[in-house]
Coordinates of C-alpha atoms in Angstrom, one line a residue:
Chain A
X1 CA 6.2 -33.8 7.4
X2 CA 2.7 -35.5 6.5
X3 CA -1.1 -35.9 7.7
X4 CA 0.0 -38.4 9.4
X5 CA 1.9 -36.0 11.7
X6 CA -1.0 -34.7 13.2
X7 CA -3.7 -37.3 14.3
X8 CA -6.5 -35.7 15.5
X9 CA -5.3 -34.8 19.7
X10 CA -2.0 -33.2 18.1
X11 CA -3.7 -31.1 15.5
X12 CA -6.6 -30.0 17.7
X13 CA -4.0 -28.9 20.2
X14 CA -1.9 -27.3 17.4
X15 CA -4.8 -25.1 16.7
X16 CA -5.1 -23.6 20.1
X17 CA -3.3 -20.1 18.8
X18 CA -3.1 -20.0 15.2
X19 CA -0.9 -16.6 14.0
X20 CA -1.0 -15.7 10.3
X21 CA 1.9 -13.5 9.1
X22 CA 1.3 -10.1 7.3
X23 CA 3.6 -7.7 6.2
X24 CA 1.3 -5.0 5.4
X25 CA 1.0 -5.2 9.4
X26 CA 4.0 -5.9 10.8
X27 CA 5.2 -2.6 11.1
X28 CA 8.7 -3.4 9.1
X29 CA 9.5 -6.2 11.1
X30 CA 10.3 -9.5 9.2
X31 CA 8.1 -12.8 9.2
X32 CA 10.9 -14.1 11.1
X33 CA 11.3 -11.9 13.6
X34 CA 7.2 -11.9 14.0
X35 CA 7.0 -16.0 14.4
X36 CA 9.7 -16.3 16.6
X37 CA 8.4 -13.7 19.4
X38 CA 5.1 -15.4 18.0
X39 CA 6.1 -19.0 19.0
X40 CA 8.3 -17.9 22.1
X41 CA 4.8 -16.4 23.5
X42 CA 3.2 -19.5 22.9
X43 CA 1.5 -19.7 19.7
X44 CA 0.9 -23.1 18.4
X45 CA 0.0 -22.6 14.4
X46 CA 2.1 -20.5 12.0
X47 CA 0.2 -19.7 8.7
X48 CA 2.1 -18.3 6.0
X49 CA 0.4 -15.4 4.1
X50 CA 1.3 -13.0 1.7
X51 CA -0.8 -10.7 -0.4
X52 CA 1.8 -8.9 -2.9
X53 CA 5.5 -9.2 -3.7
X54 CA 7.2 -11.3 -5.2
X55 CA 6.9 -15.2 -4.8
X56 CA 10.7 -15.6 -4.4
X57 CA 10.3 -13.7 -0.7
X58 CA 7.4 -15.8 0.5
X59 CA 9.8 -18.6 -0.6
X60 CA 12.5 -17.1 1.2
X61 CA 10.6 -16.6 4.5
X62 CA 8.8 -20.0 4.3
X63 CA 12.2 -22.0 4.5
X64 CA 12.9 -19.8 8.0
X65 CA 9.4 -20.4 9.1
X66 CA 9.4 -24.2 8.6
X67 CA 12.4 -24.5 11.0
X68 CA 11.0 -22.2 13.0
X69 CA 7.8 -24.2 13.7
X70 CA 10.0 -27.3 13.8
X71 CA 11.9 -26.5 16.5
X72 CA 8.9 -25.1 18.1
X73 CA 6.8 -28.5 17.4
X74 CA 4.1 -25.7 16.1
X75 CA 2.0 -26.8 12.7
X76 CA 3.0 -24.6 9.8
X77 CA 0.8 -24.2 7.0
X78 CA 1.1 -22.3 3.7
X79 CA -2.0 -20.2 2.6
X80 CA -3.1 -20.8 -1.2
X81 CA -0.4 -22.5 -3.0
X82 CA -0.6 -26.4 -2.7
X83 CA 3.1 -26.8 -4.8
X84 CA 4.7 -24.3 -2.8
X85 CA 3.2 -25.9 0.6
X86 CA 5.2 -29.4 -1.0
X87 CA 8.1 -27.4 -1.7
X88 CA 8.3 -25.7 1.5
X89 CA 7.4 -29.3 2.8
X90 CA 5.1 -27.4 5.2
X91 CA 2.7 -29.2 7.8
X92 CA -0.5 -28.1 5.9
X93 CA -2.1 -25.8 3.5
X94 CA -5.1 -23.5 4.0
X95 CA -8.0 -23.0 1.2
X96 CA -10.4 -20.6 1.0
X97 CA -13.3 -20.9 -1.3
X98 CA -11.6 -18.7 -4.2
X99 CA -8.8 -21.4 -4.4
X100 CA -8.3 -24.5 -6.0
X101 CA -11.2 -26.6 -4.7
X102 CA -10.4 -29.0 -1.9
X103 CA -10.8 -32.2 -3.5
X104 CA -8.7 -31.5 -6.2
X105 CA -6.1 -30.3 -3.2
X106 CA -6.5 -33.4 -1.7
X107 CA -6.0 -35.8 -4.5
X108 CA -2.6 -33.3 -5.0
X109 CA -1.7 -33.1 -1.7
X110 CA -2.6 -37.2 -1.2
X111 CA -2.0 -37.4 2.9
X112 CA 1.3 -35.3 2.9
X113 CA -0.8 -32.3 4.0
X114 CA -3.1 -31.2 6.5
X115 CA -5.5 -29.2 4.8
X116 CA -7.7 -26.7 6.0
X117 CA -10.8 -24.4 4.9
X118 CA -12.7 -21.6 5.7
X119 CA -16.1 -22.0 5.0
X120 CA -18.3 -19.2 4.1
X121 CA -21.8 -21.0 5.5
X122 CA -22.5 -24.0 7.1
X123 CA -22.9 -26.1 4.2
X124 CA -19.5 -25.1 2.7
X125 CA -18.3 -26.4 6.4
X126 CA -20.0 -30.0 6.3
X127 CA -19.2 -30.2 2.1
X128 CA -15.3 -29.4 3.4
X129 CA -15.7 -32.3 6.1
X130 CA -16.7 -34.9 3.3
X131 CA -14.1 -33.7 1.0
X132 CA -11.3 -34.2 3.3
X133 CA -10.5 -31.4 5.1
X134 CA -8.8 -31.6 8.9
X135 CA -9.9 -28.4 10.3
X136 CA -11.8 -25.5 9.6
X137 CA -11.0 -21.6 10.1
X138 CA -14.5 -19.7 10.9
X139 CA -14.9 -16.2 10.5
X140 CA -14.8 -13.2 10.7
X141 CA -15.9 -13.7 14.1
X142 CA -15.6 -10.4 15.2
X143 CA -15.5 -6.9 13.3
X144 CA -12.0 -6.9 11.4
X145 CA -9.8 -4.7 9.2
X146 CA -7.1 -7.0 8.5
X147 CA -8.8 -8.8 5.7
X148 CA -10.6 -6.7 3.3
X149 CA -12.3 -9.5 2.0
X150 CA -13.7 -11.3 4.8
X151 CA -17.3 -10.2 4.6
X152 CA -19.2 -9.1 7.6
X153 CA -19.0 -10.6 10.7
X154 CA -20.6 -13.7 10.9
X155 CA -20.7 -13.6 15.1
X156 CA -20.4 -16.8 17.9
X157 CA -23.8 -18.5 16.5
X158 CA -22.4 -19.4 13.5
X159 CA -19.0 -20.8 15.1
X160 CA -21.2 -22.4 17.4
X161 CA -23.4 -23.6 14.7
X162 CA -20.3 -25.2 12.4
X163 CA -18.2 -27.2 15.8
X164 CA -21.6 -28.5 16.6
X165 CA -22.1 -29.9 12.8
X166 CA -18.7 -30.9 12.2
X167 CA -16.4 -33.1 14.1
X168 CA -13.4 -31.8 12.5
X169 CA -11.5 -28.8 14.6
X170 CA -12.4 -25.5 14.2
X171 CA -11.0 -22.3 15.0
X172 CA -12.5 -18.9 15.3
X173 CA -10.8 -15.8 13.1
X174 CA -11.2 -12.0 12.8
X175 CA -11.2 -9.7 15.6
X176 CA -10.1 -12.1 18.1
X177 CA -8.4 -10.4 21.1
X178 CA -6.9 -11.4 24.6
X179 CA -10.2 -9.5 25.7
X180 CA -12.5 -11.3 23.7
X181 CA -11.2 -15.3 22.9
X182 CA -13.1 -16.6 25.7
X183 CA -16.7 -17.0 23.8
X184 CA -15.2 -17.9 21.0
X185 CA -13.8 -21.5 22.6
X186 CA -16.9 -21.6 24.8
X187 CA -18.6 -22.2 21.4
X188 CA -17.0 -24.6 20.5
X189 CA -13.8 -23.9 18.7
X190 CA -10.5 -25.5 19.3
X191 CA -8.8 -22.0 19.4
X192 CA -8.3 -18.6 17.5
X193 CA -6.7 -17.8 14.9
X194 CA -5.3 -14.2 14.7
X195 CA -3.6 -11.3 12.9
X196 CA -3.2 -8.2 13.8
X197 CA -3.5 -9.1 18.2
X198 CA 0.4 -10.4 17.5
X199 CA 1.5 -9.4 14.1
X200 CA 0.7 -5.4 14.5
X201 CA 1.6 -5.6 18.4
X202 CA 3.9 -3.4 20.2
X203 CA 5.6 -6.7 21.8
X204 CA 4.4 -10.0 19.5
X205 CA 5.5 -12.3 22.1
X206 CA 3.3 -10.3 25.2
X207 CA 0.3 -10.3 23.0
X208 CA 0.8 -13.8 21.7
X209 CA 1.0 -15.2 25.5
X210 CA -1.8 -13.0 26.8
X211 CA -3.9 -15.1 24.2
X212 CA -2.7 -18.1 24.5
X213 CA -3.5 -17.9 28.6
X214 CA -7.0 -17.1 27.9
X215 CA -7.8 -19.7 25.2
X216 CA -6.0 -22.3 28.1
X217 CA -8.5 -20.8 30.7
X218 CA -11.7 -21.1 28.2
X219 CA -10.6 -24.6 27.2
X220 CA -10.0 -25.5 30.8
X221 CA -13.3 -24.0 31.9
X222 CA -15.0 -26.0 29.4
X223 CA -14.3 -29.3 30.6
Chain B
X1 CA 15.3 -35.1 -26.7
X2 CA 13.5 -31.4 -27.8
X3 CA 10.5 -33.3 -29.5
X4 CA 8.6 -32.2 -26.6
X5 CA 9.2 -28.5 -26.6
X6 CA 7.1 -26.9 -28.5
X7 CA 8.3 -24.0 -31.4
X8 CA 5.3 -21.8 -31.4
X9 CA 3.8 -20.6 -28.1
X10 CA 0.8 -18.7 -27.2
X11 CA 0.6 -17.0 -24.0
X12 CA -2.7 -15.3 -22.7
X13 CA -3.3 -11.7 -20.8
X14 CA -6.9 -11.4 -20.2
X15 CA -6.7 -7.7 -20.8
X16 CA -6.0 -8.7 -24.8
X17 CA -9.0 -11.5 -24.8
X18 CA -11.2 -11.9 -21.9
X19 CA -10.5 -15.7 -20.6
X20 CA -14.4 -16.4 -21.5
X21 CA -13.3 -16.2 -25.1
X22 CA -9.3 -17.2 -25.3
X23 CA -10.2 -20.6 -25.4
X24 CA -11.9 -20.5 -28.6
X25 CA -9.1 -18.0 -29.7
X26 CA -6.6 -20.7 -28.5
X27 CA -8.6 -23.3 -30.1
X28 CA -8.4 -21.8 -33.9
X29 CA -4.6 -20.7 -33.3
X30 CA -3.7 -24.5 -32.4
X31 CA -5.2 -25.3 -35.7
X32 CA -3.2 -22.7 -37.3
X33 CA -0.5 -23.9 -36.2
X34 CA 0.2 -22.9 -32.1
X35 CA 1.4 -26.1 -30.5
X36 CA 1.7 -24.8 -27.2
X37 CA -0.8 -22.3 -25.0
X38 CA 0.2 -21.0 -22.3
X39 CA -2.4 -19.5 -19.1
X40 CA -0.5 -16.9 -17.3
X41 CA -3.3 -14.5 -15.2
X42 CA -0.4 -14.0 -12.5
X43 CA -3.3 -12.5 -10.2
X44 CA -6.5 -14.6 -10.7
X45 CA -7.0 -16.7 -7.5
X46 CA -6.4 -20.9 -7.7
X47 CA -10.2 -21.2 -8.0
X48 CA -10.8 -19.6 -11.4
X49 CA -7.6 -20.4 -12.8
X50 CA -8.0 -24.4 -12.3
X51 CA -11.7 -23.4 -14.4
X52 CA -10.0 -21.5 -16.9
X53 CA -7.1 -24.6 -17.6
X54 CA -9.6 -26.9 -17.9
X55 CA -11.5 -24.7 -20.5
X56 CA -8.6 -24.3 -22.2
X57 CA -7.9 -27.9 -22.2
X58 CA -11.1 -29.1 -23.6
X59 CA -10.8 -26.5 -26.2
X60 CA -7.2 -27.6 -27.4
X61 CA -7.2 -31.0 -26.9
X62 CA -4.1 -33.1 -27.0
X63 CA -3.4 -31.1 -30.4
X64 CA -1.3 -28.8 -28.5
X65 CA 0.5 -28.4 -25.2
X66 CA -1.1 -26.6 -22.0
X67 CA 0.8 -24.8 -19.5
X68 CA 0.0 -23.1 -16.4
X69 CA 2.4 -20.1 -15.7
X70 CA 4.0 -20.7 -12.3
X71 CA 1.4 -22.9 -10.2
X72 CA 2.6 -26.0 -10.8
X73 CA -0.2 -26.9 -8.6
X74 CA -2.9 -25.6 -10.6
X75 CA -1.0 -27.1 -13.5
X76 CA -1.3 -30.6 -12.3
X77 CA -4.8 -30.1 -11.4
X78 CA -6.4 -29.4 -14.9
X79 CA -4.0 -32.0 -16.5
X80 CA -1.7 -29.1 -18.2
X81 CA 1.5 -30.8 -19.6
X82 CA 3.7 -28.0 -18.2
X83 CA 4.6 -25.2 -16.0
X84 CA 5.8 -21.8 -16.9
X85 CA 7.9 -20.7 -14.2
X86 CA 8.8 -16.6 -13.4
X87 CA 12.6 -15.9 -12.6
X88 CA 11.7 -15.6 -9.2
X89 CA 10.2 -18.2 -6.9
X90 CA 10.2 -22.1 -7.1
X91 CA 12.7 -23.3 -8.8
X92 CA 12.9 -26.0 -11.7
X93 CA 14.2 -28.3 -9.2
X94 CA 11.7 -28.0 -6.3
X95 CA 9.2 -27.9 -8.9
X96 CA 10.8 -31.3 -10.3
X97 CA 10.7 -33.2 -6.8
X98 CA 6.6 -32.3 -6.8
X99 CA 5.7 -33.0 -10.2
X100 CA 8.2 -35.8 -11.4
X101 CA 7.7 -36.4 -14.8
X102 CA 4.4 -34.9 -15.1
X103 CA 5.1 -31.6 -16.0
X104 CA 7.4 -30.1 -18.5
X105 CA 8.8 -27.1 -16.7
X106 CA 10.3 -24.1 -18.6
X107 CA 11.6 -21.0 -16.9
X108 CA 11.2 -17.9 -18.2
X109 CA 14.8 -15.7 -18.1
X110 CA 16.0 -12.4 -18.5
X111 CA 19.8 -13.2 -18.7
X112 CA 22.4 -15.5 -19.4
X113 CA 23.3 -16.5 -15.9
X114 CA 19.4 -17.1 -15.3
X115 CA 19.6 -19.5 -18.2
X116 CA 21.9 -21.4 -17.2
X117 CA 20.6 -21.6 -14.0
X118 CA 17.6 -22.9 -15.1
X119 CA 19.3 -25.5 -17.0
X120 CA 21.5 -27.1 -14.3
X121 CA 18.2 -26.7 -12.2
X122 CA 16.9 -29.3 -14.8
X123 CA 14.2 -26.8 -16.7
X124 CA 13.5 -28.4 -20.2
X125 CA 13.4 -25.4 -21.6
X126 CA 13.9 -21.1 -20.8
X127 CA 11.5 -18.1 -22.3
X128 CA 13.9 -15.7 -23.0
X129 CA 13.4 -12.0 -23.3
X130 CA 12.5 -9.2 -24.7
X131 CA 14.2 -9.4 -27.8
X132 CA 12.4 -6.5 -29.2
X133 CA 10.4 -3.8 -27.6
X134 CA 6.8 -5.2 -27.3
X135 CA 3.4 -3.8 -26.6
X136 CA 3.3 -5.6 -24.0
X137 CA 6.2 -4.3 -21.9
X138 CA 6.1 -1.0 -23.0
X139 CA 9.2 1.5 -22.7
X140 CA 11.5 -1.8 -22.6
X141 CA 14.3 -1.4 -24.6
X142 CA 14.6 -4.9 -26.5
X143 CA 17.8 -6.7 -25.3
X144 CA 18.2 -7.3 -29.4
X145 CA 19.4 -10.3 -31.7
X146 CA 22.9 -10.6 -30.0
X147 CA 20.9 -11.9 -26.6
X148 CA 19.4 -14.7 -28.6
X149 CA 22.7 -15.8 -30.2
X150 CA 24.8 -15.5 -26.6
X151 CA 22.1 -17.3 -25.2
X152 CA 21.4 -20.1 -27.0
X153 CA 25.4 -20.5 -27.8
X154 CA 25.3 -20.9 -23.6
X155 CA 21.9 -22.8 -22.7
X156 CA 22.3 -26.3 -23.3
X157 CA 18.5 -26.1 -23.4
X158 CA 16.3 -25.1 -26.1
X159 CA 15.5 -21.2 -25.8
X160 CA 12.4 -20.0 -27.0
X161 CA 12.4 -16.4 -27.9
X162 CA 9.7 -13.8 -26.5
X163 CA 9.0 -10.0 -27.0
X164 CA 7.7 -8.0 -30.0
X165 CA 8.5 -10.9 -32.5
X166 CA 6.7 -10.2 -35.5
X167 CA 6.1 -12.9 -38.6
X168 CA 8.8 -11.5 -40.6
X169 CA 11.2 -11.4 -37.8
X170 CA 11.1 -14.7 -37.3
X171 CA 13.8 -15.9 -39.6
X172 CA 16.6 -13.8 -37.8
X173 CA 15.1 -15.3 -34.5
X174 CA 15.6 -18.7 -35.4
X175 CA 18.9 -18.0 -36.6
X176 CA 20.5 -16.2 -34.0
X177 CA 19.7 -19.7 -32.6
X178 CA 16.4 -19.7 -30.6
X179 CA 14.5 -22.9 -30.9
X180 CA 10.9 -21.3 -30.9
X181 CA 9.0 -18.2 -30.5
X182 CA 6.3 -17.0 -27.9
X183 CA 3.5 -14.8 -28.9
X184 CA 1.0 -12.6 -26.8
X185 CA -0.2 -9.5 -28.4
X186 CA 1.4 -10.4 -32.2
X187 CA -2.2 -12.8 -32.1
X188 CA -4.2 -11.5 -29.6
X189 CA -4.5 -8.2 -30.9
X190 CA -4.4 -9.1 -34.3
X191 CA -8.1 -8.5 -35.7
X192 CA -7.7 -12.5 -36.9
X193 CA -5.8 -14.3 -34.5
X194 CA -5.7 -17.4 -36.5
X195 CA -4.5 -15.8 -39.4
X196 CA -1.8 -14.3 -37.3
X197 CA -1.4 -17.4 -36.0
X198 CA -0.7 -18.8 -39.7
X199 CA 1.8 -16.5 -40.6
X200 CA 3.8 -17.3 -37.0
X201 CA 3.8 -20.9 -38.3
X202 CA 4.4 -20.0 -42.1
X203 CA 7.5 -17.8 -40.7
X204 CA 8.8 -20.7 -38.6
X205 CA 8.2 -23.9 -40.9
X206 CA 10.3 -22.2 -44.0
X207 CA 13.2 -21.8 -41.6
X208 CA 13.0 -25.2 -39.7
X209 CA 11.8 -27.0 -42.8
X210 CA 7.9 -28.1 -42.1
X211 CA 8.9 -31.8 -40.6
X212 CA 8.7 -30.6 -36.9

């Protein structure tokens, strides 16, 4: 898999319904078992995440995951861990601004990964443009208690704000809903990226479709 | 085909000596005599980890090695020469088909069948341990003298010894076969880590014979 894999149309689509696994959420249920009700409902993004635990199970659940998106033709990225993105020979890898800087991923990663960034403030979005990143994750959109970490919410304006200034895909994150996607892609972003709507769900696959129907609607409603 | 691997290994826990001061630390112990330094702050994000490597690097040099424990990413990035990599996780070899030749990889092991593992999975060399109970992992019982012996008798690679190795146990160390010895709190709680440092080397030179 490589950049070159996902020219700009493919990835943008790819990024329609982004799902990052958790296993604090996922009630018991497996990363595998998640992803595939995940994909099945229509997601289009996998992102590998883990918090705790041993490295050797992230390993372990990454190998299931890369076939998984395969098979699926869905974008599977790797949070954090540039080497273990190669190793996994994943689609992408995701940064945040605690991780290794970008252009240092970059000149890692060469073009055998897409690599995206969340951005804190605008100028963190348009500095991640110039140093080479393919899309950007913008958030916490809404209120969220999946990431302890993510600050407050930063609201629509500021997703609006960043797709206007970059020309890179982004997608919204935290909080994102069924019930509450459609502003986010009528600002401007090429999708949602979610959590707990389909990893802590009573049915994964259900919750994962319902989404994906209304980011369809708001992206057809915007043309 | 050893020359590389390095006999006298410092490894850093930021709870012994706050990262703002190990370089330094790691800086006077090189000249005692450390020739390699390892960064292992198993929960410090990729960010601060990349700017503690490259502090370390500046402060060592090429006078000894650098390696990041199991981001081999991170590892590449600040120009370390190696990886350290836990029992668990990557493995030698899909650390080998990122890195090439860049990095020397060792893997640290708890057993014989992990060493050996390592070794067909093309490691260049193992950490082995504890051999003693250590400070570091208290209530451990040491796995003792007999380890190092089986171990090194099996690993066709070199085996670097780890846990509660004092100075003066050294000798027996080197004898029951390992090639080296890795250090954290035998320097980094020592009131004069370089002098601690000296005495590692001191212990290790009489039985190797100085001309490493």
């Amino acid at each position: 898999m490589a950049r070159a894999d996902w020219p700009p149309e493919r990835l943008r689509r790819a990024l329609r319904l982004y799902v990052l696994t958790d296993r604090g959420l996922s009630r018991g249920r497996s990363e595998v078992e998640i992803v595939q009700a995940a994909l099945a409902g229509g997601a289009t993004a996998i992102q590998l995440r883990w918090k705790a635990g041993p490295l050797a199970e992230a390993v372990r659940a990454g190998r299931a995951l890369r076939e998984l998106c395969r098979e699926a033709g869905a974008l599977f990225v790797v949070n954090d861990r540039v080497d273990l993105a190669l190793a996994l020979e994943a689609d992408g890898v995701h940064l945040g601004v605690e991780d290794l800087p970008l252009v240092e991923a970059r000149r890692l990663a060469g073009d055998r990964l897409v690599i995206g960034f969340s951005p804190s403030t605008l100028e963190e979005a348009l500095a991640a443009e110039r140093a080479g990143a393919d899309y950007l994750g913008v958030g916490p959109v809404y209120g969220t208690a999946t990431k302890a970490d993510a600050g407050p919410a930063v609201g629509i304006e500021h997703v609006r704000q960043i797709a206007v200034a970059v020309s890179i895909p982004v997608v919204g994150i935290g909080g994102i809903t069924a019930g509450n996607a459609r502003p986010v892609i009528e600002a401007g972003a090429a999708g949602v990226a979610v959590i707990s709507a389909v990893v802590a769900a009573d049915d994964p696959r259900a919750a994962a479709a319902a989404l994906r129907s209304a980011v369809d609607e708001a992206l057809a409603g915007r043309v | 085909m050893n020359d590389r691997i390095p006999r006298l290994h410092l490894i850093s826990d930021r709870r012994l000596c706050p990262l703002d001061r190990f370089p330094e630390v790691a800086r006077l112990a090189v000249d005692a005599g450390v020739d390699a330094v390892h960064l292992r702050e198993k929960d410090l994000p990729g960010g601060p980890l990349a700017v503690a490597g490259r502090a370390l690097r500046r402060a060592i040099g090429d006078r000894a090695l650098l390696f990041v424990n199991e981001r081999a990413d991170v590892a590449l990035v600040v120009g370390a020469d190696g990886v350290q990599l836990p029992e668990t996780g990557l493995s030698p070899r899909e650390v080998r088909e990122i890195a090439g030749s860049r990095l020397l990889i060792g893997r640290s092991v708890h057993d014989i069948d992990g060493a050996e593992r390592a070794a067909t999975e093309g490691a260049d060399f193992v950490i082995a341990g504890n051999v003693y109970e250590t400070g570091s992992k208290p209530g451990q019982a040491g796995r003792g003298l007999e380890f190092v012996r089986r171990l090194a008798e099996r690993c066709p690679i070199p085996v670097v010894a780890i846990g509660g190795i004092t100075p003066e146990r050294v000798p027996e160390v080197l004898r029951a076969g390992a090639w080296g010895v890795a250090v954290i709190s035998g320097i980094l709680r020592d009131a004069e880590p370089a002098e601690a440092a000296r005495r590692y080397r001191e212990a290790l030179d009489e039985v190797i014979g100085g001309d490493d």
